[in-house]
Coordinates of C-alpha atoms in Angstrom, one line a residue:
Chain A
M1 CA -37.9 -28.0 -14.0
K2 CA -38.6 -24.8 -13.2
Q3 CA -35.1 -23.0 -10.9
D4 CA -36.0 -23.2 -7.0
P5 CA -37.4 -19.7 -6.5
R6 CA -34.9 -19.9 -2.9
L7 CA -31.3 -20.6 -5.0
L8 CA -30.0 -17.2 -5.8
L9 CA -28.0 -17.3 -8.2
G10 CA -24.2 -16.3 -8.7
K11 CA -25.1 -16.0 -12.9
P12 CA -27.1 -13.2 -13.0
V13 CA -25.5 -11.2 -10.9
Q14 CA -21.8 -12.3 -13.0
E15 CA -23.9 -11.1 -16.4
R16 CA -25.1 -8.2 -15.1
I17 CA -21.9 -7.3 -13.2
L18 CA -19.3 -8.3 -17.1
A19 CA -21.8 -6.0 -19.0
E20 CA -21.0 -3.4 -16.8
V21 CA -17.3 -3.8 -17.3
R22 CA -17.4 -4.8 -20.9
G23 CA -19.5 -1.2 -21.5
I24 CA -16.2 0.3 -20.1
T25 CA -13.8 -1.4 -21.5
N26 CA -15.5 -0.7 -24.6
S27 CA -15.0 2.8 -24.6
A28 CA -12.1 3.4 -22.9
G29 CA -8.8 2.9 -25.5
R30 CA -6.1 1.4 -24.9
I31 CA -6.7 0.0 -20.9
G32 CA -3.3 -2.1 -20.6
K33 CA -3.8 -5.9 -19.5
L34 CA -4.0 -8.5 -16.2
V35 CA -0.7 -10.7 -16.1
S36 CA -2.1 -13.7 -14.6
I37 CA 0.9 -15.8 -12.8
S38 CA 0.7 -19.0 -11.4
I39 CA 4.6 -20.5 -9.2
G40 CA 5.5 -24.1 -9.5
D41 CA 2.2 -27.4 -10.4
V42 CA -0.7 -26.8 -8.3
P43 CA -3.6 -28.2 -10.4
E44 CA -6.2 -26.4 -9.0
V45 CA -5.0 -23.0 -9.5
A46 CA -5.8 -23.8 -13.5
V47 CA -9.6 -24.0 -12.4
Y48 CA -9.9 -20.6 -11.4
V49 CA -6.7 -19.2 -13.9
R50 CA -9.4 -21.1 -16.9
N51 CA -12.7 -19.3 -15.7
Q52 CA -10.7 -15.6 -15.4
A53 CA -9.0 -15.9 -18.7
R54 CA -12.6 -16.3 -20.0
A55 CA -14.6 -13.8 -17.7
A56 CA -11.6 -11.9 -19.0
A57 CA -12.7 -12.7 -22.4
A58 CA -16.0 -11.4 -22.2
V59 CA -15.0 -7.7 -21.3
D60 CA -12.2 -7.7 -23.7
L61 CA -9.5 -7.4 -21.6
P62 CA -6.5 -8.9 -22.7
F63 CA -5.4 -12.1 -20.4
D64 CA -1.4 -13.1 -19.9
Q65 CA -0.6 -16.1 -18.6
E66 CA 2.4 -16.2 -16.6
F67 CA 3.9 -20.0 -15.3
W68 CA 7.1 -19.4 -13.0
G69 CA 8.7 -23.0 -12.1
G70 CA 8.7 -24.8 -8.7
E71 CA 12.1 -23.5 -8.4
V72 CA 11.4 -19.3 -8.7
T73 CA 13.0 -17.6 -5.6
Q74 CA 11.4 -15.2 -3.3
E75 CA 13.7 -12.2 -4.9
E76 CA 12.9 -13.2 -8.4
C77 CA 9.3 -13.4 -8.3
K78 CA 9.8 -10.0 -6.0
A79 CA 11.7 -8.6 -8.6
R80 CA 9.5 -9.7 -11.6
I81 CA 6.8 -8.2 -9.8
Q82 CA 8.0 -5.0 -9.7
E83 CA 9.1 -4.7 -13.5
M84 CA 4.7 -5.8 -14.1
N85 CA 4.3 -2.4 -11.2
D86 CA 7.0 -0.5 -13.7
D87 CA 4.9 -1.6 -17.6
P88 CA 2.5 0.9 -18.2
E89 CA 0.9 -2.1 -20.4
V90 CA 0.4 -3.6 -17.3
L91 CA -2.9 -2.9 -16.1
G92 CA -3.4 -6.0 -12.6
I93 CA -1.3 -8.5 -10.8
I94 CA -3.2 -11.5 -10.0
L95 CA -0.9 -13.8 -7.4
Q96 CA -2.8 -17.1 -8.0
R97 CA -2.5 -19.6 -5.1
P98 CA -2.1 -21.9 -3.2
V99 CA 1.9 -21.1 -3.5
P100 CA 5.3 -23.3 -2.9
S101 CA 6.1 -23.1 0.5
H102 CA 9.1 -21.9 0.5
I103 CA 7.8 -18.5 -1.0
N104 CA 5.9 -15.9 1.0
V105 CA 2.7 -15.0 0.0
R106 CA 1.8 -12.3 2.3
S107 CA 5.4 -10.4 1.5
L108 CA 4.3 -10.7 -2.3
Q109 CA 1.2 -9.4 -2.3
S110 CA 2.6 -6.5 -0.6
A111 CA 4.6 -6.4 -3.7
I112 CA 2.3 -5.5 -5.9
H113 CA 1.8 -1.7 -6.5
P114 CA -1.8 -0.7 -4.5
L115 CA -3.1 0.3 -8.0
K116 CA -2.1 -2.9 -9.6
D117 CA -3.2 -5.0 -7.0
V118 CA -6.9 -5.7 -8.7
E119 CA -6.9 -9.2 -5.8
G120 CA -7.2 -6.1 -2.9
M121 CA -5.0 -8.4 -1.3
N122 CA -2.5 -5.2 -0.5
P123 CA -2.3 -4.4 3.3
A124 CA -2.7 -0.9 1.9
S125 CA -5.5 -2.2 0.2
I126 CA -7.9 -3.7 2.9
G127 CA -6.2 -1.0 5.3
N128 CA -8.7 1.4 2.9
I129 CA -11.9 -0.8 3.4
V130 CA -11.3 0.1 7.1
Y131 CA -11.9 3.6 5.7
N132 CA -14.7 2.7 3.9
D133 CA -12.9 3.6 0.4
V134 CA -13.6 -0.1 -0.9
A135 CA -12.9 0.5 -4.7
M136 CA -10.4 -2.3 -5.2
A137 CA -11.8 -5.5 -2.1
P138 CA -10.7 -8.8 -1.6
C139 CA -13.0 -10.3 -4.7
T140 CA -14.4 -13.2 -2.7
A141 CA -15.3 -10.9 0.3
A142 CA -16.8 -7.9 -3.0
A143 CA -19.2 -11.0 -4.6
A144 CA -20.6 -11.5 -1.0
V145 CA -22.1 -8.4 -0.3
E146 CA -22.8 -8.5 -4.4
L147 CA -25.2 -11.3 -3.5
V148 CA -26.6 -9.6 -0.2
R149 CA -27.8 -6.7 -2.4
A150 CA -29.0 -8.5 -5.2
T151 CA -31.9 -10.0 -2.4
G152 CA -33.3 -6.8 -2.4
L153 CA -32.9 -6.5 1.5
N154 CA -32.5 -2.7 2.7
M155 CA -28.5 -2.9 4.4
E156 CA -29.2 -0.5 6.8
G157 CA -29.6 -2.0 10.1
L158 CA -29.4 -5.2 8.6
E159 CA -28.4 -7.8 11.7
V160 CA -25.9 -10.1 9.6
V161 CA -23.5 -12.8 11.1
M162 CA -20.2 -13.8 9.6
V163 CA -18.9 -16.6 10.5
G164 CA -15.2 -17.0 9.5
H165 CA -13.0 -14.5 10.3
S166 CA -9.8 -14.9 7.6
E167 CA -8.2 -11.3 6.4
I168 CA -9.3 -12.3 2.8
V169 CA -12.8 -12.4 2.7
G170 CA -14.5 -12.9 7.0
K171 CA -12.8 -9.7 7.6
P172 CA -13.3 -7.6 4.9
A173 CA -16.6 -8.8 4.2
A174 CA -17.5 -7.9 7.6
M175 CA -16.3 -4.1 7.2
M176 CA -17.7 -3.5 3.6
L177 CA -21.2 -5.0 4.7
M178 CA -21.2 -2.3 7.8
A179 CA -20.2 0.6 5.5
E180 CA -23.0 -0.3 4.1
G181 CA -25.3 0.4 7.1
A182 CA -25.6 -3.8 9.5
T183 CA -24.4 -3.8 12.5
V184 CA -22.2 -7.0 12.0
T185 CA -21.3 -10.2 14.8
V186 CA -17.9 -11.8 13.0
C187 CA -17.3 -15.6 14.4
H188 CA -15.2 -18.5 14.3
H189 CA -13.4 -21.2 15.7
L190 CA -13.6 -20.0 19.1
T191 CA -17.2 -18.8 19.0
R192 CA -19.2 -20.2 22.2
S193 CA -22.4 -20.5 20.6
V194 CA -22.3 -19.8 16.8
A195 CA -26.4 -21.1 16.2
M196 CA -27.0 -18.3 19.2
H197 CA -25.8 -15.6 16.6
S198 CA -26.6 -17.2 13.5
R199 CA -30.3 -17.8 14.5
R200 CA -31.4 -14.5 14.9
A201 CA -29.4 -13.5 11.7
D202 CA -31.4 -11.7 8.5
V203 CA -27.6 -12.7 6.6
I204 CA -25.7 -15.0 7.7
V205 CA -22.5 -15.1 5.5
V206 CA -20.4 -18.7 6.1
A207 CA -16.7 -18.5 4.9
V208 CA -14.7 -21.5 6.4
G209 CA -14.5 -24.1 4.8
K210 CA -16.2 -26.8 6.6
A211 CA -18.6 -29.0 4.2
H212 CA -22.2 -28.5 6.1
L213 CA -22.0 -26.4 9.2
I214 CA -24.7 -25.0 8.9
G215 CA -27.8 -26.5 9.0
P216 CA -31.2 -25.8 9.3
D217 CA -31.8 -25.5 12.5
M218 CA -28.9 -22.2 13.1
V219 CA -31.1 -19.8 10.1
K220 CA -34.1 -18.2 11.3
P221 CA -36.5 -18.7 9.0
G222 CA -36.1 -16.0 5.9
A223 CA -33.2 -15.5 6.2
A224 CA -30.8 -15.1 3.6
V225 CA -27.6 -17.4 3.1
I226 CA -25.0 -17.0 1.6
D227 CA -22.0 -20.1 0.8
I228 CA -18.5 -18.9 0.5
G229 CA -17.2 -22.5 1.5
I230 CA -15.6 -24.9 -1.5
N231 CA -15.2 -28.2 0.0
Q232 CA -15.1 -32.0 -1.9
R233 CA -16.0 -34.5 -1.0
V234 CA -15.4 -38.3 -1.5
H235 CA -18.1 -40.5 -1.3
P236 CA -17.6 -43.9 0.2
D237 CA -18.1 -45.3 -4.4
G238 CA -14.8 -43.0 -4.6
T239 CA -16.5 -40.5 -6.7
T240 CA -16.6 -36.6 -4.9
E241 CA -18.8 -33.7 -5.0
I242 CA -18.5 -30.1 -4.2
V243 CA -20.3 -28.4 -1.3
G244 CA -20.5 -25.6 0.8
D245 CA -20.2 -25.2 4.0
V246 CA -24.0 -24.5 4.5
D247 CA -26.3 -27.9 3.9
T248 CA -28.0 -26.2 0.5
D249 CA -30.8 -28.6 0.7
A250 CA -32.7 -29.1 4.4
V251 CA -31.8 -25.6 4.7
K252 CA -33.2 -23.6 1.8
E253 CA -36.6 -25.2 3.1
V254 CA -36.2 -22.7 6.0
A255 CA -34.1 -19.9 4.0
G256 CA -35.7 -16.8 1.9
W257 CA -32.0 -16.6 -0.3
I258 CA -29.4 -19.4 -0.5
T259 CA -26.2 -19.4 -2.6
P260 CA -25.9 -22.6 -3.9
V261 CA -22.6 -24.1 -4.1
P262 CA -20.9 -24.4 -6.8
G263 CA -22.8 -21.7 -9.2
G264 CA -23.5 -19.2 -6.2
V265 CA -19.9 -17.0 -5.2
G266 CA -17.7 -18.6 -7.7
P267 CA -18.9 -16.8 -10.3
V268 CA -19.8 -12.9 -9.0
T269 CA -16.2 -13.6 -7.2
V270 CA -14.9 -14.0 -11.1
A271 CA -16.6 -10.8 -12.6
I272 CA -15.5 -8.4 -9.4
L273 CA -12.3 -9.2 -10.7
M274 CA -12.9 -7.7 -13.9
R275 CA -15.1 -4.8 -12.0
N276 CA -11.6 -4.3 -9.8
A277 CA -9.5 -4.0 -13.3
I278 CA -12.0 -1.1 -14.2
R279 CA -11.1 0.6 -11.0
A280 CA -7.2 0.1 -11.3
Y281 CA -7.6 1.5 -14.8
E282 CA -9.2 4.7 -13.5
R283 CA -7.1 5.2 -10.2
Q284 CA -4.3 4.9 -12.6
Q285 CA -6.3 7.3 -14.8
A286 CA -6.4 9.4 -12.0
A287 CA -2.5 9.0 -10.4
G288 CA -1.3 10.5 -13.8
W289 CA -0.3 6.9 -14.8
R290 CA -2.5 6.6 -18.1
S291 CA -4.1 9.5 -20.0
Chain B
M1 CA -11.6 7.2 50.7
K2 CA -11.0 4.0 49.1
Q3 CA -11.1 3.5 45.9
D4 CA -14.0 1.4 44.6
P5 CA -12.6 -1.8 43.0
R6 CA -15.1 -1.5 40.5
L7 CA -13.1 1.2 38.9
L8 CA -11.2 0.3 35.9
L9 CA -8.7 2.8 36.5
G10 CA -5.8 3.9 32.7
K11 CA -2.9 4.9 35.3
P12 CA -1.8 1.5 36.3
V13 CA -2.2 0.5 33.1
Q14 CA -0.3 3.1 32.1
E15 CA 3.1 3.2 34.7
R16 CA 3.0 -0.7 33.7
I17 CA 3.4 -0.3 29.9
L18 CA 5.8 2.8 30.3
A19 CA 7.4 1.2 32.5
E20 CA 8.6 -1.5 29.9
V21 CA 9.0 0.6 27.8
R22 CA 11.4 3.3 29.4
G23 CA 13.4 -0.6 29.9
I24 CA 14.2 -0.8 25.9
T25 CA 14.7 3.1 25.7
N26 CA 17.2 3.3 28.4
S27 CA 19.3 -0.4 27.2
A28 CA 18.4 0.9 23.0
G29 CA 21.2 3.3 21.8
R30 CA 20.3 6.3 19.8
I31 CA 16.9 5.9 19.0
G32 CA 16.0 9.6 17.5
K33 CA 13.9 11.4 18.1
L34 CA 9.2 12.1 18.3
V35 CA 7.7 15.0 16.2
S36 CA 4.5 16.4 17.4
I37 CA 3.0 18.4 14.5
S38 CA -0.2 20.6 15.2
I39 CA -0.9 22.8 12.4
G40 CA -2.6 26.0 13.2
D41 CA -4.3 27.1 16.8
V42 CA -6.4 24.5 17.9
P43 CA -6.3 24.8 21.6
E44 CA -8.1 21.4 22.5
V45 CA -4.0 20.2 20.3
A46 CA -1.9 21.4 23.3
V47 CA -3.9 19.4 26.3
Y48 CA -2.8 16.2 24.0
V49 CA 0.4 17.1 23.3
R50 CA 1.4 18.3 27.0
N51 CA 0.1 14.4 27.6
Q52 CA 2.5 12.7 25.1
A53 CA 5.5 15.4 25.7
R54 CA 4.8 14.4 29.4
A55 CA 4.8 10.3 28.7
A56 CA 8.2 10.8 26.2
A57 CA 10.0 13.0 29.1
A58 CA 8.9 9.7 30.8
V59 CA 10.6 7.0 28.9
D60 CA 13.6 8.6 28.3
L61 CA 12.3 9.8 24.7
P62 CA 13.1 13.2 23.1
F63 CA 9.6 14.9 22.0
D64 CA 10.1 18.3 19.1
Q65 CA 7.0 20.0 19.2
E66 CA 6.5 21.5 15.4
F67 CA 4.1 24.5 15.2
W68 CA 3.0 25.1 11.7
G69 CA 0.6 27.4 10.6
G70 CA -2.6 27.7 9.4
E71 CA -1.6 29.2 6.7
V72 CA 0.4 26.3 5.7
T73 CA -0.6 24.5 2.4
Q74 CA -1.4 20.8 1.7
E75 CA 1.7 20.4 -0.3
E76 CA 3.9 22.0 1.8
C77 CA 2.8 19.7 4.6
K78 CA 3.5 16.9 2.8
A79 CA 7.2 17.8 1.9
R80 CA 7.9 18.7 5.5
I81 CA 6.7 15.4 6.0
Q82 CA 8.4 13.3 3.6
E83 CA 11.2 15.1 4.8
M84 CA 10.9 13.6 7.6
N85 CA 10.7 10.2 6.7
D86 CA 13.7 10.5 5.1
D87 CA 15.5 12.3 8.3
P88 CA 17.6 9.5 10.4
E89 CA 17.2 11.6 13.2
V90 CA 13.2 10.9 13.4
L91 CA 11.5 8.1 15.2
G92 CA 8.2 8.9 14.2
I93 CA 5.5 11.5 12.8
I94 CA 2.3 11.8 15.6
L95 CA 0.6 14.2 13.3
Q96 CA -1.9 16.2 15.8
R97 CA -5.6 16.3 14.8
P98 CA -7.8 19.0 14.7
V99 CA -6.7 20.3 11.2
P100 CA -7.6 23.3 9.5
S101 CA -10.6 22.0 7.1
H102 CA -8.2 23.2 3.9
I103 CA -5.7 20.3 4.8
N104 CA -6.7 16.9 4.0
V105 CA -5.3 14.6 7.0
R106 CA -5.9 11.5 5.8
S107 CA -3.3 11.9 2.7
L108 CA -1.1 13.3 4.9
Q109 CA -1.1 10.7 7.6
S110 CA -0.6 8.5 4.1
A111 CA 2.3 10.7 3.7
I112 CA 3.8 9.8 7.2
H113 CA 6.1 6.6 6.3
P114 CA 4.2 3.3 7.7
L115 CA 7.5 2.8 9.8
K116 CA 7.7 5.8 11.5
D117 CA 3.5 5.4 11.7
V118 CA 3.4 6.1 15.5
E119 CA -0.3 6.9 16.1
G120 CA -0.5 3.8 13.4
M121 CA -3.0 5.7 11.2
N122 CA -1.9 5.3 7.8
P123 CA -4.2 2.7 5.7
A124 CA -1.2 0.5 5.6
S125 CA -0.9 0.2 9.0
I126 CA -5.0 0.4 9.4
G127 CA -4.1 -3.2 6.6
N128 CA -1.6 -4.9 9.2
I129 CA -4.5 -4.6 11.6
V130 CA -6.7 -7.0 9.5
Y131 CA -4.1 -9.8 8.8
N132 CA -3.5 -9.9 12.4
D133 CA 0.1 -7.9 12.5
V134 CA -0.9 -5.9 15.2
A135 CA 2.6 -3.9 16.1
M136 CA 1.6 -0.1 15.6
A137 CA -2.4 -0.2 16.0
P138 CA -4.4 3.2 16.7
C139 CA -3.8 4.0 19.9
T140 CA -7.1 4.2 20.9
A141 CA -7.9 1.2 19.9
A142 CA -5.3 -0.7 20.9
A143 CA -5.8 1.1 24.7
A144 CA -8.9 -0.6 25.3
V145 CA -7.5 -4.0 23.9
E146 CA -5.1 -3.1 26.9
L147 CA -7.3 -2.2 29.2
V148 CA -9.7 -5.0 28.7
R149 CA -6.8 -7.5 28.9
A150 CA -6.5 -5.5 32.1
T151 CA -9.2 -7.4 33.5
G152 CA -8.0 -11.1 33.7
L153 CA -10.8 -12.2 31.7
N154 CA -10.6 -15.0 28.9
M155 CA -10.4 -13.5 25.4
E156 CA -10.8 -16.5 23.9
G157 CA -15.0 -16.6 23.0
L158 CA -15.6 -13.8 24.8
E159 CA -18.5 -11.7 24.0
V160 CA -18.0 -8.3 23.0
V161 CA -20.3 -5.8 21.1
M162 CA -18.3 -2.8 20.5
V163 CA -20.7 0.0 19.9
G164 CA -19.3 2.9 17.3
H165 CA -17.3 1.7 14.1
S166 CA -15.3 4.4 13.3
E167 CA -12.0 4.0 11.1
I168 CA -9.9 4.5 14.0
V169 CA -11.2 3.4 16.9
G170 CA -14.2 1.0 16.8
K171 CA -13.1 -0.8 13.3
P172 CA -9.7 -1.2 14.8
A173 CA -10.3 -2.5 18.0
A174 CA -13.1 -5.1 17.2
M175 CA -10.2 -6.5 14.7
M176 CA -7.6 -6.7 17.2
L177 CA -10.5 -8.0 20.0
M178 CA -11.0 -10.7 16.8
A179 CA -7.3 -11.4 16.5
E180 CA -7.3 -12.2 20.8
G181 CA -10.3 -14.9 20.2
A182 CA -13.6 -12.8 21.3
T183 CA -16.6 -12.8 19.4
V184 CA -17.2 -9.1 18.4
T185 CA -20.2 -7.4 17.0
V186 CA -19.8 -3.5 15.9
C187 CA -22.8 -1.1 16.6
H188 CA -24.1 2.1 15.3
H189 CA -26.6 4.4 14.8
L190 CA -28.0 2.7 11.9
T191 CA -28.1 -0.9 14.2
R192 CA -31.9 -1.6 15.4
S193 CA -31.2 -1.6 18.6
V194 CA -28.0 -1.7 20.6
A195 CA -29.2 -2.4 24.2
M196 CA -30.4 -5.9 22.4
H197 CA -27.0 -6.8 21.3
S198 CA -24.9 -5.2 24.8
R199 CA -27.3 -6.9 27.4
R200 CA -25.6 -9.8 25.6
A201 CA -21.7 -8.6 26.0
D202 CA -19.1 -9.8 28.4
V203 CA -17.8 -6.5 27.2
I204 CA -18.4 -3.3 26.0
V205 CA -16.8 -1.3 24.2
V206 CA -18.1 2.5 23.8
A207 CA -16.7 5.2 21.5
V208 CA -19.1 7.1 19.7
G209 CA -18.9 11.0 21.4
K210 CA -23.0 10.3 22.8
A211 CA -22.4 11.0 26.9
H212 CA -24.3 8.4 28.1
L213 CA -26.0 7.2 25.5
I214 CA -25.2 3.5 27.8
G215 CA -26.9 3.2 30.9
P216 CA -27.5 0.5 33.5
D217 CA -30.2 -0.8 31.8
M218 CA -28.1 -2.1 28.7
V219 CA -25.4 -3.8 30.6
K220 CA -25.1 -8.0 31.7
P221 CA -24.7 -7.9 35.2
G222 CA -20.6 -8.5 35.9
A223 CA -19.8 -7.1 32.5
A224 CA -16.7 -5.1 31.8
V225 CA -17.7 -1.7 30.4
I226 CA -14.3 0.3 27.8
D227 CA -15.4 3.6 27.5
I228 CA -13.4 5.7 25.0
G229 CA -16.3 8.6 24.7
I230 CA -14.8 12.0 25.3
N231 CA -17.4 14.9 25.6
Q232 CA -17.9 17.9 27.6
R233 CA -21.2 18.9 29.3
V234 CA -22.1 22.5 30.2
H235 CA -24.5 22.5 33.5
P236 CA -27.0 25.1 34.0
D237 CA -24.7 27.3 35.6
G238 CA -22.7 27.3 32.9
T239 CA -19.2 24.8 34.4
T240 CA -18.4 22.3 32.1
E241 CA -17.5 18.7 32.8
I242 CA -16.1 15.9 30.7
V243 CA -18.6 13.1 30.8
G244 CA -18.0 9.6 29.1
D245 CA -20.6 7.5 26.5
V246 CA -21.4 5.5 30.0
D247 CA -23.1 7.2 32.8
T248 CA -20.4 5.9 34.8
D249 CA -22.0 6.4 37.8
A250 CA -25.6 4.7 37.1
V251 CA -23.6 1.1 35.0
K252 CA -21.4 1.1 38.0
E253 CA -23.9 -0.5 40.1
V254 CA -24.3 -2.9 37.6
A255 CA -21.4 -3.9 35.9
G256 CA -17.9 -5.9 36.8
W257 CA -15.5 -3.2 35.8
I258 CA -16.1 0.0 34.2
T259 CA -13.5 2.8 32.9
P260 CA -13.5 5.9 34.6
V261 CA -13.9 9.2 32.2
P262 CA -11.8 11.0 32.6
G263 CA -9.0 8.6 33.8
G264 CA -9.7 5.6 31.9
V265 CA -8.8 4.9 28.6
G266 CA -7.0 8.0 28.2
P267 CA -3.8 7.6 30.1
V268 CA -3.5 4.0 28.5
T269 CA -3.6 5.6 24.9
V270 CA -0.7 8.0 26.2
A271 CA 1.3 5.0 26.6
I272 CA 0.7 2.8 23.9
L273 CA 1.7 6.1 21.8
M274 CA 5.4 5.5 23.6
R275 CA 5.0 1.3 22.6
N276 CA 4.4 2.3 19.2
A277 CA 7.6 4.5 19.2
I278 CA 9.5 1.0 20.6
R279 CA 7.7 -0.8 18.0
A280 CA 8.5 1.4 15.2
Y281 CA 12.3 1.8 16.4
E282 CA 12.7 -1.9 16.9
R283 CA 10.6 -2.2 13.1
Q284 CA 13.2 0.4 11.5
Q285 CA 16.2 -1.6 12.9
A286 CA 14.8 -4.7 10.6
A287 CA 13.9 -3.2 8.2
G288 CA 17.7 -2.0 7.8
W289 CA 17.2 1.9 9.0
R290 CA 19.0 1.4 12.4
S291 CA 22.0 -0.4 13.7

């Protein structure tokens, strides 16, 4: 069966980015390793880590997996991260989420040196985005921007409606799209009418975490719809299904482009993580950390 | 003559904030001093510094003025700022702008320790705003938010259109208003039609630097208009006048509230700087820098 041309797939974008990254890792010398930290036993983390490890292998980046027991203290975590900050072998640090409830994840993210913050989660990294320095942006936000770019739409003057204003997706994506010239409206749970905004948008980016929040009546014909949501649905027969924040099948009949879930933003996100690793390498070089 | 009730004046808001700050400085012990740094000879800086010194005096905060010659190097500036970071007598550092062209102001702002960054200009401070930690926000952005609050409008669901997307005003103000529950659209020079957005807004915040950009045809009846622009107009007879980005007299006939220029955002901005100084004090205490 021929692929529906309205579906904006993540795979080709992922492959293009990974090929660029591999070109750089293969010509660079010793580049160091990525370290993934999982704290406690969280089943959903295993999937992320496996995808990241696979992408790292595809671009010839060493990828270490650290598993810290659920009883580790905040202070121990911080001390170990600080050791990694000082270790020249460590190129970048990935702190898998969620973490156990006694761990303050924000504080640990702040402990990761900005030059090793390949996930772009340190407040200093986020602050740089406000200053239009988007080199190491949060991966999901950057993936959404890459997918908008993949439509070929001219970003300048583009009317974008971002639904969801989280710190790690909605707000940074909004600022990155502004930096490209888009006019961005950020809607959220207190917005009077999301539809009033989404219906006039050239591009809708949704990151809320509510299955099928966006239906066809909320989308302008021909618009691009980037769906960042990942929601698990349990059917009456007990089977489960992963769906996005957009009612993909219905919205597909209206939209010009729509990213499927799974297979849209996700594959691009992990590629961006690898691209951030290269940018970390370049910044560490520029800072005199590497020769 | 009675004051036009549609004019949203900065003075009462300034006085309220300064009174709060004075209450804290007078009950705190040794609180340290603010240091203002002016580099080179820039006439417009003198006005800012004078207003800041006056506000500091009103809240009993010591205010030192440093004047560094125009020939000072970037490295010298950085070294002196780092000394101030280490000096327990220095509560906060204010880097006056503009600076001579050979000085990289962004890099100096980054050199100011976030806990002494009373202007809220360090990328780490800006990043904290994305994370809804608005304790030390850029002063002008925070002043705009205070003036919106002064209208008494309910922030939750409020439709705000921000015109201008600068790093130190537009973007941080947009994020702070989002944090309060507003739905925010950020327009800028690439926006197809600012009027299309501004006409549906409950609140318009303008920070562009174009005299009388916003006319009465761009404002919804009853809306609040916060004018951050400061533009010098030269009349044919050679006299000059300071005007905002809004055609105040004309828009006043449509708007529910409008901040005058001068006398609107400006007086609040300097009060916010003093409030940031108190927050710096509290954070330095919490960090164990002060007893």
